[in-house]
Amino acid sequence: NAGVTQTPKFQVLKTGQSMTLQCAQDMNHEYMSWYRQDPGMGLRLIHYSVGAGITDQGEVPNGYNVSRSTTEDFPLRLLSAAPSQTSVYFCASSYSGTISYNSPLHFGNGTRLTVT
Amino acid sequence: KNEVEQSPQNLTAQEGEFITINCSYSVGISALHWLQQHPGGGIVSLFMLSSGKKKHGRLIATINIQEKHSSLHITASHPRDSAVYICAVRAEGGSQGNLIFGKGTKLSVKP
């Protein structure tokens, strides 16, 4: 199993450009999420999904879009990149997102994004 | 106020030492996760627990629900244990998406 695959690993954008960060998992996980990690701060949730066709906002959703058309894929779109979006982005998945069920998180290797 | 506090922020140890990293939280939880982030950046889930104690190799995680506190212990530490250790809690009634993360403890084990 590949687990959670994130691409690209590194990306440099100019202000105003758009791009999509890809995330795919092959574990048939219901729950998928995107986090950003900034120096001196804990991981912060951007968007998440508890199943195909269902997405919801996290703590810091502004400037980002997501969709979940399949169980496997959960891309994150930056609509118009800003320097404040310079960060390391992680995709994570787990078996179930339901309230009554806890399951371990599986993370991708991260995408280091710089916006100039 | 941070809902998840980790201590210490930074920790340097000599190879072979017993290490303890602490996590305190202020909300009722349904689960607590310990994660390890390698120097290369990848994040791995070490433990998920809601009560008692779990052990995996040289790593032990404990949780005291009444005191809202968890500890991660590393026995016979090794330089390859050098990483950032992150505590995260899932609030009671919250979705899997509502994990609250600590800022991490950076551990450096010297040979």
mmCIF file of N, CA and C in Angstrom, chain A:
data_model
loop_
_atom_site.group_PDB
_atom_site.id
_atom_site.type_symbol
_atom_site.label_atom_id
_atom_site.label_comp_id
_atom_site.label_asym_id
_atom_site.label_seq_id
_atom_site.Cartn_x
_atom_site.Cartn_y
_atom_site.Cartn_z
ATOM 1 N N ASN A 1 0.830 -1.205 0.000
ATOM 2 C CA ASN A 1 0.000 0.000 0.000
ATOM 3 C C ASN A 1 0.859 1.247 0.000
ATOM 4 N N ALA A 2 0.479 2.266 -0.782
ATOM 5 C CA ALA A 2 1.236 3.499 -0.802
ATOM 6 C C ALA A 2 0.883 4.356 0.413
ATOM 7 N N GLY A 3 -0.284 4.197 1.011
ATOM 8 C CA GLY A 3 -0.687 5.031 2.132
ATOM 9 C C GLY A 3 -1.294 6.330 1.628
ATOM 10 N N VAL A 4 -0.790 7.462 2.142
ATOM 11 C CA VAL A 4 -1.244 8.777 1.728
ATOM 12 C C VAL A 4 -0.156 9.409 0.864
ATOM 13 N N THR A 5 -0.513 9.750 -0.356
ATOM 14 C CA THR A 5 0.451 10.316 -1.296
ATOM 15 C C THR A 5 0.112 11.768 -1.568
ATOM 16 N N GLN A 6 1.074 12.635 -1.310
ATOM 17 C CA GLN A 6 0.898 14.064 -1.535
ATOM 18 C C GLN A 6 1.852 14.524 -2.618
ATOM 19 N N THR A 7 1.356 15.346 -3.508
ATOM 20 C CA THR A 7 2.231 15.979 -4.506
ATOM 21 C C THR A 7 1.780 17.417 -4.734
ATOM 22 N N PRO A 8 2.708 18.329 -5.067
ATOM 23 C CA PRO A 8 4.155 18.108 -5.126
ATOM 24 C C PRO A 8 4.779 18.156 -3.741
ATOM 25 N N LYS A 9 6.073 17.909 -3.662
ATOM 26 C CA LYS A 9 6.788 17.991 -2.396
ATOM 27 C C LYS A 9 7.185 19.443 -2.096
ATOM 28 N N PHE A 10 7.538 20.174 -3.134
ATOM 29 C CA PHE A 10 7.914 21.579 -3.009
ATOM 30 C C PHE A 10 7.209 22.365 -4.108
ATOM 31 N N GLN A 11 6.873 23.633 -3.812
ATOM 32 C CA GLN A 11 6.261 24.484 -4.819
ATOM 33 C C GLN A 11 6.534 25.937 -4.476
ATOM 34 N N VAL A 12 6.891 26.711 -5.493
ATOM 35 C CA VAL A 12 7.045 28.151 -5.334
ATOM 36 C C VAL A 12 6.036 28.822 -6.249
ATOM 37 N N LEU A 13 5.250 29.733 -5.704
ATOM 38 C CA LEU A 13 4.239 30.449 -6.472
ATOM 39 C C LEU A 13 4.468 31.947 -6.345
ATOM 40 N N LYS A 14 3.991 32.659 -7.339
ATOM 41 C CA LYS A 14 3.951 34.105 -7.224
ATOM 42 C C LYS A 14 2.574 34.508 -6.688
ATOM 43 N N THR A 15 2.530 35.627 -6.003
ATOM 44 C CA THR A 15 1.255 36.138 -5.489
ATOM 45 C C THR A 15 0.228 36.218 -6.608
ATOM 46 N N GLY A 16 -0.970 35.683 -6.316
ATOM 47 C CA GLY A 16 -2.043 35.734 -7.284
ATOM 48 C C GLY A 16 -2.187 34.473 -8.126
ATOM 49 N N GLN A 17 -1.156 33.651 -8.167
ATOM 50 C CA GLN A 17 -1.250 32.406 -8.930
ATOM 51 C C GLN A 17 -2.150 31.419 -8.201
ATOM 52 N N SER A 18 -2.678 30.480 -8.950
ATOM 53 C CA SER A 18 -3.481 29.420 -8.343
ATOM 54 C C SER A 18 -2.770 28.090 -8.547
ATOM 55 N N MET A 19 -3.088 27.147 -7.694
ATOM 56 C CA MET A 19 -2.532 25.815 -7.863
ATOM 57 C C MET A 19 -3.350 24.823 -7.047
ATOM 58 N N THR A 20 -3.141 23.555 -7.331
ATOM 59 C CA THR A 20 -3.813 22.474 -6.610
ATOM 60 C C THR A 20 -2.782 21.550 -6.004
ATOM 61 N N LEU A 21 -2.929 21.319 -4.709
ATOM 62 C CA LEU A 21 -2.134 20.306 -4.023
ATOM 63 C C LEU A 21 -2.927 19.005 -4.063
ATOM 64 N N GLN A 22 -2.259 17.952 -4.498
ATOM 65 C CA GLN A 22 -2.941 16.673 -4.648
ATOM 66 C C GLN A 22 -2.741 15.798 -3.412
ATOM 67 N N CYS A 23 -3.786 15.056 -3.065
ATOM 68 C CA CYS A 23 -3.709 14.082 -1.984
ATOM 69 C C CYS A 23 -4.518 12.862 -2.381
ATOM 70 N N ALA A 24 -3.908 11.701 -2.278
ATOM 71 C CA ALA A 24 -4.596 10.457 -2.588
ATOM 72 C C ALA A 24 -4.246 9.418 -1.538
ATOM 73 N N GLN A 25 -5.245 8.608 -1.190
ATOM 74 C CA GLN A 25 -4.998 7.497 -0.262
ATOM 75 C C GLN A 25 -5.624 6.220 -0.834
ATOM 76 N N ASP A 26 -4.954 5.100 -0.545
ATOM 77 C CA ASP A 26 -5.399 3.814 -1.099
ATOM 78 C C ASP A 26 -5.847 2.867 0.003
ATOM 79 N N MET A 27 -6.285 3.415 1.126
ATOM 80 C CA MET A 27 -6.679 2.594 2.277
ATOM 81 C C MET A 27 -8.191 2.557 2.471
ATOM 82 N N ASN A 28 -8.927 3.133 1.532
ATOM 83 C CA ASN A 28 -10.387 3.194 1.618
ATOM 84 C C ASN A 28 -10.860 3.945 2.868
ATOM 85 N N HIS A 29 -10.101 4.976 3.237
ATOM 86 C CA HIS A 29 -10.456 5.761 4.414
ATOM 87 C C HIS A 29 -11.600 6.721 4.100
ATOM 88 N N GLU A 30 -12.527 6.822 5.039
ATOM 89 C CA GLU A 30 -13.639 7.767 4.877
ATOM 90 C C GLU A 30 -13.186 9.210 5.102
ATOM 91 N N TYR A 31 -12.344 9.376 6.105
ATOM 92 C CA TYR A 31 -11.992 10.723 6.553
ATOM 93 C C TYR A 31 -10.690 11.180 5.909
ATOM 94 N N MET A 32 -10.715 12.400 5.354
ATOM 95 C CA MET A 32 -9.502 13.015 4.840
ATOM 96 C C MET A 32 -9.491 14.483 5.243
ATOM 97 N N SER A 33 -8.299 15.032 5.382
ATOM 98 C CA SER A 33 -8.188 16.407 5.881
ATOM 99 C C SER A 33 -6.920 17.060 5.374
ATOM 100 N N TRP A 34 -6.930 18.374 5.418
ATOM 101 C CA TRP A 34 -5.753 19.170 5.095
ATOM 102 C C TRP A 34 -5.410 20.052 6.290
ATOM 103 N N TYR A 35 -4.109 20.067 6.624
ATOM 104 C CA TYR A 35 -3.589 20.905 7.686
ATOM 105 C C TYR A 35 -2.481 21.779 7.126
ATOM 106 N N ARG A 36 -2.268 22.910 7.796
ATOM 107 C CA ARG A 36 -1.074 23.681 7.537
ATOM 108 C C ARG A 36 -0.255 23.766 8.825
ATOM 109 N N GLN A 37 1.059 23.789 8.650
ATOM 110 C CA GLN A 37 1.958 23.839 9.792
ATOM 111 C C GLN A 37 2.882 25.040 9.634
ATOM 112 N N ASP A 38 2.799 25.936 10.603
ATOM 113 C CA ASP A 38 3.605 27.144 10.594
ATOM 114 C C ASP A 38 4.503 27.169 11.821
ATOM 115 N N PRO A 39 5.664 27.803 11.715
ATOM 116 C CA PRO A 39 6.614 27.827 12.847
ATOM 117 C C PRO A 39 5.959 28.349 14.123
ATOM 118 N N GLY A 40 6.196 27.647 15.230
ATOM 119 C CA GLY A 40 5.687 28.094 16.521
ATOM 120 C C GLY A 40 4.215 27.831 16.747
ATOM 121 N N MET A 41 3.570 27.158 15.786
ATOM 122 C CA MET A 41 2.144 26.886 15.940
ATOM 123 C C MET A 41 1.897 25.394 15.740
ATOM 124 N N GLY A 42 0.832 24.931 16.352
ATOM 125 C CA GLY A 42 0.437 23.548 16.095
ATOM 126 C C GLY A 42 -0.189 23.425 14.717
ATOM 127 N N LEU A 43 -0.367 22.207 14.270
ATOM 128 C CA LEU A 43 -1.062 21.965 13.010
ATOM 129 C C LEU A 43 -2.466 22.571 13.085
ATOM 130 N N ARG A 44 -2.870 23.213 12.013
ATOM 131 C CA ARG A 44 -4.199 23.832 11.984
ATOM 132 C C ARG A 44 -4.991 23.274 10.813
ATOM 133 N N LEU A 45 -6.241 22.946 11.086
ATOM 134 C CA LEU A 45 -7.099 22.308 10.100
ATOM 135 C C LEU A 45 -7.640 23.322 9.110
ATOM 136 N N ILE A 46 -7.499 23.001 7.821
ATOM 137 C CA ILE A 46 -7.991 23.889 6.777
ATOM 138 C C ILE A 46 -9.389 23.446 6.338
ATOM 139 N N HIS A 47 -9.488 22.243 5.822
ATOM 140 C CA HIS A 47 -10.760 21.639 5.405
ATOM 141 C C HIS A 47 -10.696 20.146 5.702
ATOM 142 N N TYR A 48 -11.854 19.538 5.822
ATOM 143 C CA TYR A 48 -11.884 18.103 5.985
ATOM 144 C C TYR A 48 -13.107 17.508 5.303
ATOM 145 N N SER A 49 -13.068 16.179 5.179
ATOM 146 C CA SER A 49 -14.152 15.468 4.524
ATOM 147 C C SER A 49 -14.377 14.136 5.246
ATOM 148 N N VAL A 50 -15.645 13.823 5.493
ATOM 149 C CA VAL A 50 -15.962 12.551 6.160
ATOM 150 C C VAL A 50 -16.464 11.509 5.169
ATOM 151 N N GLY A 51 -16.413 11.824 3.888
ATOM 152 C CA GLY A 51 -16.794 10.855 2.869
ATOM 153 C C GLY A 51 -16.943 11.551 1.533
ATOM 154 N N ALA A 52 -17.007 10.753 0.476
ATOM 155 C CA ALA A 52 -17.141 11.316 -0.867
ATOM 156 C C ALA A 52 -18.378 12.202 -0.935
ATOM 157 N N GLY A 53 -18.195 13.384 -1.507
ATOM 158 C CA GLY A 53 -19.287 14.330 -1.663
ATOM 159 C C GLY A 53 -19.551 15.207 -0.467
ATOM 160 N N ILE A 54 -18.804 15.008 0.625
ATOM 161 C CA ILE A 54 -19.027 15.761 1.866
ATOM 162 C C ILE A 54 -17.735 16.456 2.277
ATOM 163 N N THR A 55 -17.780 17.779 2.379
ATOM 164 C CA THR A 55 -16.624 18.525 2.875
ATOM 165 C C THR A 55 -17.086 19.557 3.891
ATOM 166 N N ASP A 56 -16.163 20.007 4.715
ATOM 167 C CA ASP A 56 -16.497 21.016 5.716
ATOM 168 C C ASP A 56 -15.258 21.836 6.029
ATOM 169 N N GLN A 57 -15.499 23.025 6.548
ATOM 170 C CA GLN A 57 -14.398 23.931 6.850
ATOM 171 C C GLN A 57 -13.788 23.610 8.197
ATOM 172 N N GLY A 58 -12.475 23.858 8.269
ATOM 173 C CA GLY A 58 -11.782 23.746 9.536
ATOM 174 C C GLY A 58 -11.547 25.110 10.139
ATOM 175 N N GLU A 59 -10.428 25.231 10.812
ATOM 176 C CA GLU A 59 -10.105 26.449 11.551
ATOM 177 C C GLU A 59 -9.670 27.603 10.646
ATOM 178 N N VAL A 60 -8.958 27.279 9.553
ATOM 179 C CA VAL A 60 -8.385 28.330 8.696
ATOM 180 C C VAL A 60 -8.717 28.073 7.229
ATOM 181 N N PRO A 61 -10.000 28.153 6.828
ATOM 182 C CA PRO A 61 -10.380 27.771 5.466
ATOM 183 C C PRO A 61 -10.205 28.855 4.404
ATOM 184 N N ASN A 62 -10.062 30.112 4.813
ATOM 185 C CA ASN A 62 -10.091 31.202 3.828
ATOM 186 C C ASN A 62 -8.935 31.122 2.844
ATOM 187 N N GLY A 63 -9.286 31.252 1.560
ATOM 188 C CA GLY A 63 -8.276 31.201 0.512
ATOM 189 C C GLY A 63 -8.056 29.822 -0.059
ATOM 190 N N TYR A 64 -8.785 28.835 0.475
ATOM 191 C CA TYR A 64 -8.624 27.442 0.040
ATOM 192 C C TYR A 64 -9.973 26.839 -0.332
ATOM 193 N N ASN A 65 -9.934 25.946 -1.312
ATOM 194 C CA ASN A 65 -11.121 25.224 -1.755
ATOM 195 C C ASN A 65 -10.816 23.742 -1.787
ATOM 196 N N VAL A 66 -11.798 22.914 -1.490
ATOM 197 C CA VAL A 66 -11.621 21.465 -1.598
ATOM 198 C C VAL A 66 -12.851 20.853 -2.249
ATOM 199 N N SER A 67 -12.673 19.635 -2.734
ATOM 200 C CA SER A 67 -13.783 18.823 -3.214
ATOM 201 C C SER A 67 -13.430 17.375 -2.943
ATOM 202 N N ARG A 68 -14.423 16.535 -2.884
ATOM 203 C CA ARG A 68 -14.174 15.098 -2.639
ATOM 204 C C ARG A 68 -15.124 14.320 -3.546
ATOM 205 N N SER A 69 -14.697 14.141 -4.792
ATOM 206 C CA SER A 69 -15.546 13.439 -5.755
ATOM 207 C C SER A 69 -15.370 11.924 -5.652
ATOM 208 N N THR A 70 -14.243 11.476 -5.114
ATOM 209 C CA THR A 70 -14.009 10.041 -4.917
ATOM 210 C C THR A 70 -13.519 9.806 -3.494
ATOM 211 N N THR A 71 -13.601 8.580 -3.032
ATOM 212 C CA THR A 71 -13.075 8.254 -1.704
ATOM 213 C C THR A 71 -11.569 8.478 -1.637
ATOM 214 N N GLU A 72 -10.880 8.221 -2.764
ATOM 215 C CA GLU A 72 -9.426 8.210 -2.753
ATOM 216 C C GLU A 72 -8.777 9.597 -2.756
ATOM 217 N N ASP A 73 -9.413 10.578 -3.391
ATOM 218 C CA ASP A 73 -8.731 11.842 -3.678
ATOM 219 C C ASP A 73 -9.350 13.020 -2.936
ATOM 220 N N PHE A 74 -8.490 13.921 -2.488
ATOM 221 C CA PHE A 74 -8.967 15.104 -1.761
ATOM 222 C C PHE A 74 -8.020 16.267 -2.076
ATOM 223 N N PRO A 75 -8.183 16.884 -3.242
ATOM 224 C CA PRO A 75 -7.273 17.973 -3.621
ATOM 225 C C PRO A 75 -7.578 19.269 -2.891
ATOM 226 N N LEU A 76 -6.550 20.043 -2.662
ATOM 227 C CA LEU A 76 -6.663 21.362 -2.026
ATOM 228 C C LEU A 76 -6.272 22.421 -3.042
ATOM 229 N N ARG A 77 -7.170 23.351 -3.280
ATOM 230 C CA ARG A 77 -6.929 24.387 -4.268
ATOM 231 C C ARG A 77 -6.675 25.730 -3.597
ATOM 232 N N LEU A 78 -5.582 26.359 -4.036
ATOM 233 C CA LEU A 78 -5.329 27.734 -3.649
ATOM 234 C C LEU A 78 -5.824 28.611 -4.787
ATOM 235 N N LEU A 79 -6.768 29.466 -4.499
ATOM 236 C CA LEU A 79 -7.461 30.195 -5.551
ATOM 237 C C LEU A 79 -6.621 31.364 -6.070
ATOM 238 N N SER A 80 -5.990 32.096 -5.156
ATOM 239 C CA SER A 80 -5.159 33.233 -5.521
ATOM 240 C C SER A 80 -4.119 33.359 -4.411
ATOM 241 N N ALA A 81 -2.956 32.776 -4.662
ATOM 242 C CA ALA A 81 -1.966 32.603 -3.595
ATOM 243 C C ALA A 81 -1.522 33.945 -3.008
ATOM 244 N N ALA A 82 -1.317 33.912 -1.695
ATOM 245 C CA ALA A 82 -0.839 35.088 -0.966
ATOM 246 C C ALA A 82 0.363 34.683 -0.118
ATOM 247 N N PRO A 83 1.274 35.620 0.164
ATOM 248 C CA PRO A 83 2.449 35.273 0.998
ATOM 249 C C PRO A 83 2.070 34.637 2.332
ATOM 250 N N SER A 84 0.889 34.988 2.879
ATOM 251 C CA SER A 84 0.447 34.409 4.150
ATOM 252 C C SER A 84 0.154 32.916 4.035
ATOM 253 N N GLN A 85 0.081 32.424 2.819
ATOM 254 C CA GLN A 85 -0.152 30.996 2.623
ATOM 255 C C GLN A 85 1.155 30.201 2.503
ATOM 256 N N THR A 86 2.271 30.882 2.642
ATOM 257 C CA THR A 86 3.552 30.182 2.733
ATOM 258 C C THR A 86 3.525 29.310 3.984
ATOM 259 N N SER A 87 3.701 28.015 3.791
ATOM 260 C CA SER A 87 3.532 27.083 4.901
ATOM 261 C C SER A 87 3.919 25.680 4.435
ATOM 262 N N VAL A 88 3.861 24.745 5.360
ATOM 263 C CA VAL A 88 3.970 23.337 5.005
ATOM 264 C C VAL A 88 2.579 22.735 5.156
ATOM 265 N N TYR A 89 2.129 22.055 4.130
ATOM 266 C CA TYR A 89 0.783 21.511 4.098
ATOM 267 C C TYR A 89 0.822 19.990 4.209
ATOM 268 N N PHE A 90 -0.040 19.475 5.068
ATOM 269 C CA PHE A 90 -0.141 18.030 5.240
ATOM 270 C C PHE A 90 -1.562 17.560 4.973
ATOM 271 N N CYS A 91 -1.640 16.485 4.247
ATOM 272 C CA CYS A 91 -2.893 15.776 4.072
ATOM 273 C C CYS A 91 -2.886 14.594 5.033
ATOM 274 N N ALA A 92 -4.037 14.281 5.615
ATOM 275 C CA ALA A 92 -4.131 13.145 6.530
ATOM 276 C C ALA A 92 -5.441 12.417 6.298
ATOM 277 N N SER A 93 -5.440 11.132 6.589
ATOM 278 C CA SER A 93 -6.673 10.356 6.457
ATOM 279 C C SER A 93 -6.809 9.408 7.634
ATOM 280 N N SER A 94 -8.029 8.983 7.896
ATOM 281 C CA SER A 94 -8.248 7.931 8.875
ATOM 282 C C SER A 94 -9.488 7.146 8.475
ATOM 283 N N TYR A 95 -9.643 5.991 9.116
ATOM 284 C CA TYR A 95 -10.652 5.036 8.666
ATOM 285 C C TYR A 95 -12.047 5.642 8.699
ATOM 286 N N SER A 96 -12.356 6.305 9.820
ATOM 287 C CA SER A 96 -13.723 6.800 9.958
ATOM 288 C C SER A 96 -13.735 8.191 10.556
ATOM 289 N N GLY A 97 -14.647 9.025 10.116
ATOM 290 C CA GLY A 97 -14.756 10.363 10.677
ATOM 291 C C GLY A 97 -15.957 10.524 11.580
ATOM 292 N N THR A 98 -16.645 9.420 11.852
ATOM 293 C CA THR A 98 -17.862 9.556 12.643
ATOM 294 C C THR A 98 -17.542 9.871 14.096
ATOM 295 N N ILE A 99 -18.514 10.493 14.755
ATOM 296 C CA ILE A 99 -18.310 10.977 16.109
ATOM 297 C C ILE A 99 -17.959 9.845 17.049
ATOM 298 N N SER A 100 -18.580 8.701 16.848
ATOM 299 C CA SER A 100 -18.426 7.632 17.840
ATOM 300 C C SER A 100 -17.184 6.787 17.620
ATOM 301 N N TYR A 101 -16.423 7.069 16.589
ATOM 302 C CA TYR A 101 -15.324 6.149 16.265
ATOM 303 C C TYR A 101 -14.007 6.909 16.218
ATOM 304 N N ASN A 102 -13.035 6.426 16.933
ATOM 305 C CA ASN A 102 -11.699 7.003 16.888
ATOM 306 C C ASN A 102 -10.785 6.087 16.104
ATOM 307 N N SER A 103 -9.985 6.664 15.238
ATOM 308 C CA SER A 103 -9.030 5.848 14.500
ATOM 309 C C SER A 103 -7.756 6.654 14.258
ATOM 310 N N PRO A 104 -6.634 5.960 14.126
ATOM 311 C CA PRO A 104 -5.365 6.678 13.968
ATOM 312 C C PRO A 104 -5.336 7.482 12.670
ATOM 313 N N LEU A 105 -4.543 8.512 12.668
ATOM 314 C CA LEU A 105 -4.354 9.338 11.477
ATOM 315 C C LEU A 105 -3.143 8.865 10.681
ATOM 316 N N HIS A 106 -3.279 8.913 9.368
ATOM 317 C CA HIS A 106 -2.173 8.610 8.468
ATOM 318 C C HIS A 106 -1.864 9.885 7.684
ATOM 319 N N PHE A 107 -0.613 10.315 7.730
ATOM 320 C CA PHE A 107 -0.233 11.571 7.104
ATOM 321 C C PHE A 107 0.540 11.352 5.808
ATOM 322 N N GLY A 108 0.373 12.282 4.885
ATOM 323 C CA GLY A 108 1.261 12.373 3.742
ATOM 324 C C GLY A 108 2.578 12.997 4.162
ATOM 325 N N ASN A 109 3.522 13.075 3.234
ATOM 326 C CA ASN A 109 4.856 13.565 3.560
ATOM 327 C C ASN A 109 4.976 15.093 3.538
ATOM 328 N N GLY A 110 3.907 15.764 3.181
ATOM 329 C CA GLY A 110 3.924 17.222 3.246
ATOM 330 C C GLY A 110 4.308 17.886 1.937
ATOM 331 N N THR A 111 3.815 19.123 1.783
ATOM 332 C CA THR A 111 4.166 19.970 0.645
ATOM 333 C C THR A 111 4.657 21.296 1.210
ATOM 334 N N ARG A 112 5.882 21.661 0.864
ATOM 335 C CA ARG A 112 6.430 22.938 1.329
ATOM 336 C C ARG A 112 6.147 23.984 0.265
ATOM 337 N N LEU A 113 5.270 24.933 0.600
ATOM 338 C CA LEU A 113 4.831 25.946 -0.359
ATOM 339 C C LEU A 113 5.384 27.311 0.041
ATOM 340 N N THR A 114 5.980 27.973 -0.946
ATOM 341 C CA THR A 114 6.459 29.336 -0.746
ATOM 342 C C THR A 114 5.751 30.239 -1.741
ATOM 343 N N VAL A 115 5.173 31.329 -1.232
ATOM 344 C CA VAL A 115 4.503 32.298 -2.096
ATOM 345 C C VAL A 115 5.272 33.611 -2.018
ATOM 346 N N THR A 116 5.758 34.060 -3.166
ATOM 347 C CA THR A 116 6.585 35.276 -3.178
ATOM 348 C C THR A 116 5.799 36.469 -3.732
#
